Each structure stands twice: as structure tokens, then as C-alpha cells.
């Protein structure tokens, strides 16, 4: 291979890698850490006054069918992020929701933007475990990330399980600044 052809081939590979990396960030967003480390101490980020109030009034009992979905989701905690992934070796956000619901005989569309139209749109204060939350991680109003409501705290705090690009499958809170600002809406599909 000539030096010019070799250099051109290398440039194309670099461009392809850049495009793939960009699509990963856009497809399922990125997660911001809930805590910061300083001198071996962990400081939890506290809800600030600049965040929207995104709490739920749910305080009822979670049906066993939804508990089954949540247990299946929990078994994947720590699974790495993989663009286009929908197996235990790696998930993207919508691949994760499809897999978890599929294991419970529920069918969801593959893309997060299509999942955002499934079921019934609900107000955030009506959210309960098993509902889906949608986010615009790149700003604006285009759905680019999805998570499953995991639990509601006694103070109404909504925690959700999802496949983040930086940490894989984790549980996050709508009280975290990044997710609070990116939140779009909730859907009930069950």
C-alpha cells in the first residue's frame, strides 16, 4: 500500500471512530456521577433550587408483575454500555428496556423515540414503578434516552434504572441535575 493510500485509509478509520462515538452520546445520552470524591470522602449531590420539582405522589403497592420486571432489570446492574446492544454482554438504553420487558412477555419498540409513543403519556406526579421515563440528553426536545422507574422514595423522589453510556446499567435519580434538566416525559406501558 502506498503511503498516501495508507494515510487516507487511516483518516477514514479515524473519522468512522469519531462518528460512532458521537452517535453513542446522542443515542442514549451520558450519565453524570451522583457523587464526587475528594480525599477519600464521598459527597452526595443535594437537590438544588435550580432543579424542576419532578416527584411522584405514588405510595401504593407494586404488583408482582411489575416487581418481576424490576428484579429482571436489577440483575443487569453493572452490565456495560454497548451501542446497539440488547444482551447481557452490553446494552444501549432502549436495548435494555426491550430486553427487560421481553423477559416478562411485554413487547416494546426497539428505539427510545418509538418507545416514547408507546402506551399512555402520564404526568410526572402519577409515575409509579415500571413506567418509562424519556430524556433529551442532547438538549432540545428529541427523545434520546429511556429508563424504567425503579422506585419512589417516601419524599416522592423518582429513581430509575437505565443503561448509561458512561457507567452501564445503573440506578439514577430525577433529583440529579443532569437527569432533571434532560427529562422530557413519562409513559405508562403496563
PDB file of C-alpha atoms in Angstrom:
ATOM      1  CA  UNK A   1       0.000   0.000   0.000  1.00  0.00           C
ATOM      2  CA  UNK A   2       1.371   3.415  -0.923  1.00  0.00           C
ATOM      3  CA  UNK A   3       2.000   5.961   1.864  1.00  0.00           C
ATOM      4  CA  UNK A   4      -0.734   8.277   0.505  1.00  0.00           C
ATOM      5  CA  UNK A   5      -3.295   5.447   0.344  1.00  0.00           C
ATOM      6  CA  UNK A   6      -2.275   4.247   3.807  1.00  0.00           C
ATOM      7  CA  UNK A   7      -2.729   7.762   5.258  1.00  0.00           C
ATOM      8  CA  UNK A   8      -6.113   8.176   3.532  1.00  0.00           C
ATOM      9  CA  UNK A   9      -7.270   4.783   4.905  1.00  0.00           C
ATOM     10  CA  UNK A  10      -6.161   5.781   8.420  1.00  0.00           C
ATOM     11  CA  UNK A  11      -8.052   9.097   8.150  1.00  0.00           C
ATOM     12  CA  UNK A  12     -11.234   7.285   7.104  1.00  0.00           C
ATOM     13  CA  UNK A  13     -10.921   4.916  10.093  1.00  0.00           C
ATOM     14  CA  UNK A  14     -10.436   7.872  12.456  1.00  0.00           C
ATOM     15  CA  UNK A  15     -13.489   9.626  11.010  1.00  0.00           C
ATOM     16  CA  UNK A  16     -15.566   6.445  11.370  1.00  0.00           C
ATOM     17  CA  UNK A  17     -14.488   6.081  15.007  1.00  0.00           C
ATOM     18  CA  UNK A  18     -15.443   9.712  15.678  1.00  0.00           C
ATOM     19  CA  UNK A  19     -18.869   9.239  14.084  1.00  0.00           C
ATOM     20  CA  UNK A  20     -19.526   6.102  16.135  1.00  0.00           C
ATOM     21  CA  UNK A  21     -18.504   7.840  19.358  1.00  0.00           C
ATOM     22  CA  UNK A  22     -20.757  10.804  18.547  1.00  0.00           C
ATOM     23  CA  UNK A  23     -23.737   8.558  17.814  1.00  0.00           C
ATOM     24  CA  UNK A  24     -23.288   6.792  21.153  1.00  0.00           C
ATOM     25  CA  UNK A  25     -23.544  10.046  23.071  1.00  0.00           C
ATOM     26  CA  UNK A  26     -26.593  11.136  21.078  1.00  0.00           C
ATOM     27  CA  UNK A  27     -28.371   7.761  21.110  1.00  0.00           C
ATOM     28  CA  UNK A  28     -28.575   7.168  24.827  1.00  0.00           C
ATOM     29  CA  UNK A  29     -27.060  10.208  26.442  1.00  0.00           C
ATOM     30  CA  UNK A  30     -24.385  10.235  29.050  1.00  0.00           C
ATOM     31  CA  UNK A  31     -24.680   9.914  32.777  1.00  0.00           C
ATOM     32  CA  UNK A  32     -23.228  12.321  35.247  1.00  0.00           C
ATOM     33  CA  UNK A  33     -21.907  10.928  38.519  1.00  0.00           C
ATOM     34  CA  UNK A  34     -24.056  11.397  41.593  1.00  0.00           C
ATOM     35  CA  UNK A  35     -21.084  11.801  43.863  1.00  0.00           C
ATOM     36  CA  UNK A  36     -17.702  13.436  43.773  1.00  0.00           C
ATOM     37  CA  UNK A  37     -14.613  12.099  45.518  1.00  0.00           C
ATOM     38  CA  UNK A  38     -12.249  14.300  47.487  1.00  0.00           C
ATOM     39  CA  UNK A  39      -9.513  12.938  49.751  1.00  0.00           C
ATOM     40  CA  UNK A  40     -11.219   9.534  50.137  1.00  0.00           C
ATOM     41  CA  UNK A  41     -14.548  11.044  51.122  1.00  0.00           C
ATOM     42  CA  UNK A  42     -17.737  10.933  49.093  1.00  0.00           C
ATOM     43  CA  UNK A  43     -20.048  13.917  48.935  1.00  0.00           C
ATOM     44  CA  UNK A  44     -23.570  13.260  47.684  1.00  0.00           C
ATOM     45  CA  UNK A  45     -25.037  15.889  45.403  1.00  0.00           C
ATOM     46  CA  UNK A  46     -28.043  17.520  47.064  1.00  0.00           C
ATOM     47  CA  UNK A  47     -31.124  18.705  45.170  1.00  0.00           C
ATOM     48  CA  UNK A  48     -30.597  22.362  44.319  1.00  0.00           C
ATOM     49  CA  UNK A  49     -33.154  25.134  43.964  1.00  0.00           C
ATOM     50  CA  UNK A  50     -32.486  25.343  40.211  1.00  0.00           C
ATOM     51  CA  UNK A  51     -33.971  21.904  39.545  1.00  0.00           C
ATOM     52  CA  UNK A  52     -37.532  21.254  38.483  1.00  0.00           C
ATOM     53  CA  UNK A  53     -39.729  19.500  41.018  1.00  0.00           C
ATOM     54  CA  UNK A  54     -40.071  16.051  39.464  1.00  0.00           C
ATOM     55  CA  UNK A  55     -41.666  13.999  42.218  1.00  0.00           C
ATOM     56  CA  UNK A  56     -44.363  11.330  42.257  1.00  0.00           C
ATOM     57  CA  UNK A  57     -47.347  11.016  44.587  1.00  0.00           C
ATOM     58  CA  UNK A  58     -47.268   7.213  44.296  1.00  0.00           C
ATOM     59  CA  UNK A  59     -47.275   5.443  47.651  1.00  0.00           C
ATOM     60  CA  UNK A  60     -49.172   2.294  46.760  1.00  0.00           C
ATOM     61  CA  UNK A  61     -48.277  -1.339  46.476  1.00  0.00           C
ATOM     62  CA  UNK A  62     -46.305  -2.522  43.457  1.00  0.00           C
ATOM     63  CA  UNK A  63     -47.971  -5.504  41.727  1.00  0.00           C
ATOM     64  CA  UNK A  64     -45.957  -8.727  41.462  1.00  0.00           C
ATOM     65  CA  UNK A  65     -45.859  -8.446  37.648  1.00  0.00           C
ATOM     66  CA  UNK A  66     -44.052  -5.094  37.931  1.00  0.00           C
ATOM     67  CA  UNK A  67     -41.799  -6.394  40.725  1.00  0.00           C
ATOM     68  CA  UNK A  68     -40.779  -9.167  38.331  1.00  0.00           C
ATOM     69  CA  UNK A  69     -39.802  -6.586  35.698  1.00  0.00           C
ATOM     70  CA  UNK A  70     -37.791  -4.606  38.257  1.00  0.00           C
ATOM     71  CA  UNK A  71     -35.986  -7.729  39.520  1.00  0.00           C
ATOM     72  CA  UNK A  72     -35.075  -8.645  35.943  1.00  0.00           C
ATOM     73  CA  UNK A  73     -33.774  -5.092  35.408  1.00  0.00           C
ATOM     74  CA  UNK A  74     -31.728  -5.220  38.640  1.00  0.00           C
ATOM     75  CA  UNK A  75     -29.918  -8.404  37.611  1.00  0.00           C
ATOM     76  CA  UNK A  76     -28.234  -6.377  34.845  1.00  0.00           C
ATOM     77  CA  UNK A  77     -26.823  -3.660  37.143  1.00  0.00           C
ATOM     78  CA  UNK A  78     -23.183  -3.223  36.207  1.00  0.00           C
ATOM     79  CA  UNK A  79     -23.619  -4.550  32.653  1.00  0.00           C
ATOM     80  CA  UNK A  80     -21.561  -2.312  30.361  1.00  0.00           C
ATOM     81  CA  UNK A  81     -22.967   0.081  27.790  1.00  0.00           C
ATOM     82  CA  UNK A  82     -22.773  -1.125  24.191  1.00  0.00           C
ATOM     83  CA  UNK A  83     -24.174   0.860  21.280  1.00  0.00           C
ATOM     84  CA  UNK A  84     -26.899  -1.239  19.645  1.00  0.00           C
ATOM     85  CA  UNK A  85     -26.592  -3.803  22.442  1.00  0.00           C
ATOM     86  CA  UNK A  86     -29.544  -5.746  23.796  1.00  0.00           C
ATOM     87  CA  UNK A  87     -27.900  -8.677  25.588  1.00  0.00           C
ATOM     88  CA  UNK A  88     -26.261  -9.261  28.959  1.00  0.00           C
ATOM     89  CA  UNK A  89     -22.862  -8.612  27.345  1.00  0.00           C
ATOM     90  CA  UNK A  90     -23.857  -4.960  26.784  1.00  0.00           C
ATOM     91  CA  UNK A  91     -26.901  -2.701  26.402  1.00  0.00           C
ATOM     92  CA  UNK A  92     -27.814   0.638  24.994  1.00  0.00           C
ATOM     93  CA  UNK A  93     -30.724   2.378  26.738  1.00  0.00           C
ATOM     94  CA  UNK A  94     -33.559   1.115  24.547  1.00  0.00           C
ATOM     95  CA  UNK A  95     -31.995  -2.318  24.138  1.00  0.00           C
ATOM     96  CA  UNK A  96     -32.077  -2.599  27.934  1.00  0.00           C
ATOM     97  CA  UNK A  97     -35.773  -1.704  28.220  1.00  0.00           C
ATOM     98  CA  UNK A  98     -36.687  -4.032  25.330  1.00  0.00           C
ATOM     99  CA  UNK A  99     -34.789  -6.962  26.925  1.00  0.00           C
ATOM    100  CA  UNK A 100     -36.263  -6.471  30.406  1.00  0.00           C
ATOM    101  CA  UNK A 101     -39.832  -6.148  29.139  1.00  0.00           C
ATOM    102  CA  UNK A 102     -39.350  -9.028  26.672  1.00  0.00           C
ATOM    103  CA  UNK A 103     -38.290 -11.304  29.559  1.00  0.00           C
ATOM    104  CA  UNK A 104     -41.724 -10.551  31.029  1.00  0.00           C
ATOM    105  CA  UNK A 105     -43.663 -11.195  27.809  1.00  0.00           C
ATOM    106  CA  UNK A 106     -44.139  -7.488  27.060  1.00  0.00           C
ATOM    107  CA  UNK A 107     -43.155  -6.064  23.674  1.00  0.00           C
ATOM    108  CA  UNK A 108     -41.645  -2.603  23.215  1.00  0.00           C
ATOM    109  CA  UNK A 109     -40.390  -0.928  20.031  1.00  0.00           C
ATOM    110  CA  UNK A 110     -36.580  -1.071  19.693  1.00  0.00           C
ATOM    111  CA  UNK A 111     -35.810   2.674  19.525  1.00  0.00           C
ATOM    112  CA  UNK A 112     -36.265   5.014  22.509  1.00  0.00           C
ATOM    113  CA  UNK A 113     -38.015   7.586  20.294  1.00  0.00           C
ATOM    114  CA  UNK A 114     -40.576   4.916  19.289  1.00  0.00           C
ATOM    115  CA  UNK A 115     -40.951   3.728  22.898  1.00  0.00           C
ATOM    116  CA  UNK A 116     -41.816   7.346  23.767  1.00  0.00           C
ATOM    117  CA  UNK A 117     -45.025   6.914  21.759  1.00  0.00           C
ATOM    118  CA  UNK A 118     -45.979   3.514  23.222  1.00  0.00           C
ATOM    119  CA  UNK A 119     -48.635   3.297  25.922  1.00  0.00           C
ATOM    120  CA  UNK A 120     -50.113   6.378  27.548  1.00  0.00           C
ATOM    121  CA  UNK A 121     -48.386   9.666  28.395  1.00  0.00           C
ATOM    122  CA  UNK A 122     -48.698  10.455  32.122  1.00  0.00           C
ATOM    123  CA  UNK A 123     -47.908  13.391  34.400  1.00  0.00           C
ATOM    124  CA  UNK A 124     -44.743  13.031  36.458  1.00  0.00           C
ATOM    125  CA  UNK A 125     -46.732  13.153  39.726  1.00  0.00           C
ATOM    126  CA  UNK A 126     -48.605   9.983  38.607  1.00  0.00           C
ATOM    127  CA  UNK A 127     -45.443   7.974  37.894  1.00  0.00           C
ATOM    128  CA  UNK A 128     -45.082   4.570  39.546  1.00  0.00           C
ATOM    129  CA  UNK A 129     -42.509   1.756  39.310  1.00  0.00           C
ATOM    130  CA  UNK A 130     -42.456   0.117  35.880  1.00  0.00           C
ATOM    131  CA  UNK A 131     -43.295   3.316  33.965  1.00  0.00           C
ATOM    132  CA  UNK A 132     -40.842   4.616  31.365  1.00  0.00           C
ATOM    133  CA  UNK A 133     -39.056   7.979  31.585  1.00  0.00           C
ATOM    134  CA  UNK A 134     -37.757   9.762  28.495  1.00  0.00           C
ATOM    135  CA  UNK A 135     -34.927  12.258  28.182  1.00  0.00           C
ATOM    136  CA  UNK A 136     -33.357  14.651  25.677  1.00  0.00           C
ATOM    137  CA  UNK A 137     -29.709  14.235  26.611  1.00  0.00           C
ATOM    138  CA  UNK A 138     -28.530  16.481  23.779  1.00  0.00           C
ATOM    139  CA  UNK A 139     -30.848  19.328  24.741  1.00  0.00           C
ATOM    140  CA  UNK A 140     -33.982  20.309  22.884  1.00  0.00           C
ATOM    141  CA  UNK A 141     -36.996  18.015  22.786  1.00  0.00           C
ATOM    142  CA  UNK A 142     -35.819  14.996  20.768  1.00  0.00           C
ATOM    143  CA  UNK A 143     -36.009  11.752  22.758  1.00  0.00           C
ATOM    144  CA  UNK A 144     -32.540  10.236  23.046  1.00  0.00           C
ATOM    145  CA  UNK A 145     -32.662   8.206  26.274  1.00  0.00           C
ATOM    146  CA  UNK A 146     -35.069   5.979  28.214  1.00  0.00           C
ATOM    147  CA  UNK A 147     -35.158   4.443  31.685  1.00  0.00           C
ATOM    148  CA  UNK A 148     -37.557   2.376  33.803  1.00  0.00           C
ATOM    149  CA  UNK A 149     -38.943   3.855  37.037  1.00  0.00           C
ATOM    150  CA  UNK A 150     -37.404   1.696  39.768  1.00  0.00           C
ATOM    151  CA  UNK A 151     -38.788   3.136  42.983  1.00  0.00           C
ATOM    152  CA  UNK A 152     -40.383   6.189  44.563  1.00  0.00           C
ATOM    153  CA  UNK A 153     -38.916   7.490  47.826  1.00  0.00           C
ATOM    154  CA  UNK A 154     -41.090   8.491  50.778  1.00  0.00           C
ATOM    155  CA  UNK A 155     -40.419  12.124  49.785  1.00  0.00           C
ATOM    156  CA  UNK A 156     -41.583  11.460  46.193  1.00  0.00           C
ATOM    157  CA  UNK A 157     -38.071  11.131  44.741  1.00  0.00           C
ATOM    158  CA  UNK A 158     -38.172   9.136  41.498  1.00  0.00           C
ATOM    159  CA  UNK A 159     -35.311   6.691  40.908  1.00  0.00           C
ATOM    160  CA  UNK A 160     -34.940   4.896  37.596  1.00  0.00           C
ATOM    161  CA  UNK A 161     -32.831   2.080  36.194  1.00  0.00           C
ATOM    162  CA  UNK A 162     -31.209   2.534  32.796  1.00  0.00           C
ATOM    163  CA  UNK A 163     -28.175   1.838  30.617  1.00  0.00           C
ATOM    164  CA  UNK A 164     -25.963   4.922  30.771  1.00  0.00           C
ATOM    165  CA  UNK A 165     -23.149   5.415  28.283  1.00  0.00           C
ATOM    166  CA  UNK A 166     -20.544   6.049  30.981  1.00  0.00           C
ATOM    167  CA  UNK A 167     -21.449   3.526  33.698  1.00  0.00           C
ATOM    168  CA  UNK A 168     -23.599   0.887  32.006  1.00  0.00           C
ATOM    169  CA  UNK A 169     -26.735  -0.260  33.807  1.00  0.00           C
ATOM    170  CA  UNK A 170     -27.239   1.837  36.944  1.00  0.00           C
ATOM    171  CA  UNK A 171     -29.954   3.389  39.094  1.00  0.00           C
ATOM    172  CA  UNK A 172     -30.184   7.190  38.957  1.00  0.00           C
ATOM    173  CA  UNK A 173     -32.481   9.864  40.395  1.00  0.00           C
ATOM    174  CA  UNK A 174     -34.525  12.608  38.749  1.00  0.00           C
ATOM    175  CA  UNK A 175     -33.104  14.810  41.517  1.00  0.00           C
ATOM    176  CA  UNK A 176     -29.679  14.607  39.846  1.00  0.00           C
ATOM    177  CA  UNK A 177     -29.092  17.846  37.944  1.00  0.00           C
ATOM    178  CA  UNK A 178     -28.189  16.152  34.635  1.00  0.00           C
ATOM    179  CA  UNK A 179     -31.297  13.932  34.509  1.00  0.00           C
ATOM    180  CA  UNK A 180     -33.593  16.610  35.916  1.00  0.00           C
ATOM    181  CA  UNK A 181     -32.655  19.027  33.133  1.00  0.00           C
ATOM    182  CA  UNK A 182     -32.823  16.354  30.400  1.00  0.00           C
ATOM    183  CA  UNK A 183     -36.215  14.895  31.483  1.00  0.00           C
ATOM    184  CA  UNK A 184     -38.987  15.123  28.856  1.00  0.00           C
ATOM    185  CA  UNK A 185     -41.957  12.967  29.853  1.00  0.00           C
ATOM    186  CA  UNK A 186     -43.224   9.640  31.216  1.00  0.00           C
ATOM    187  CA  UNK A 187     -45.195   6.841  29.561  1.00  0.00           C
ATOM    188  CA  UNK A 188     -47.215   4.028  31.124  1.00  0.00           C
ATOM    189  CA  UNK A 189     -46.842   0.913  29.002  1.00  0.00           C
ATOM    190  CA  UNK A 190     -48.109  -1.650  31.529  1.00  0.00           C
TER     191      UNK A 190
END
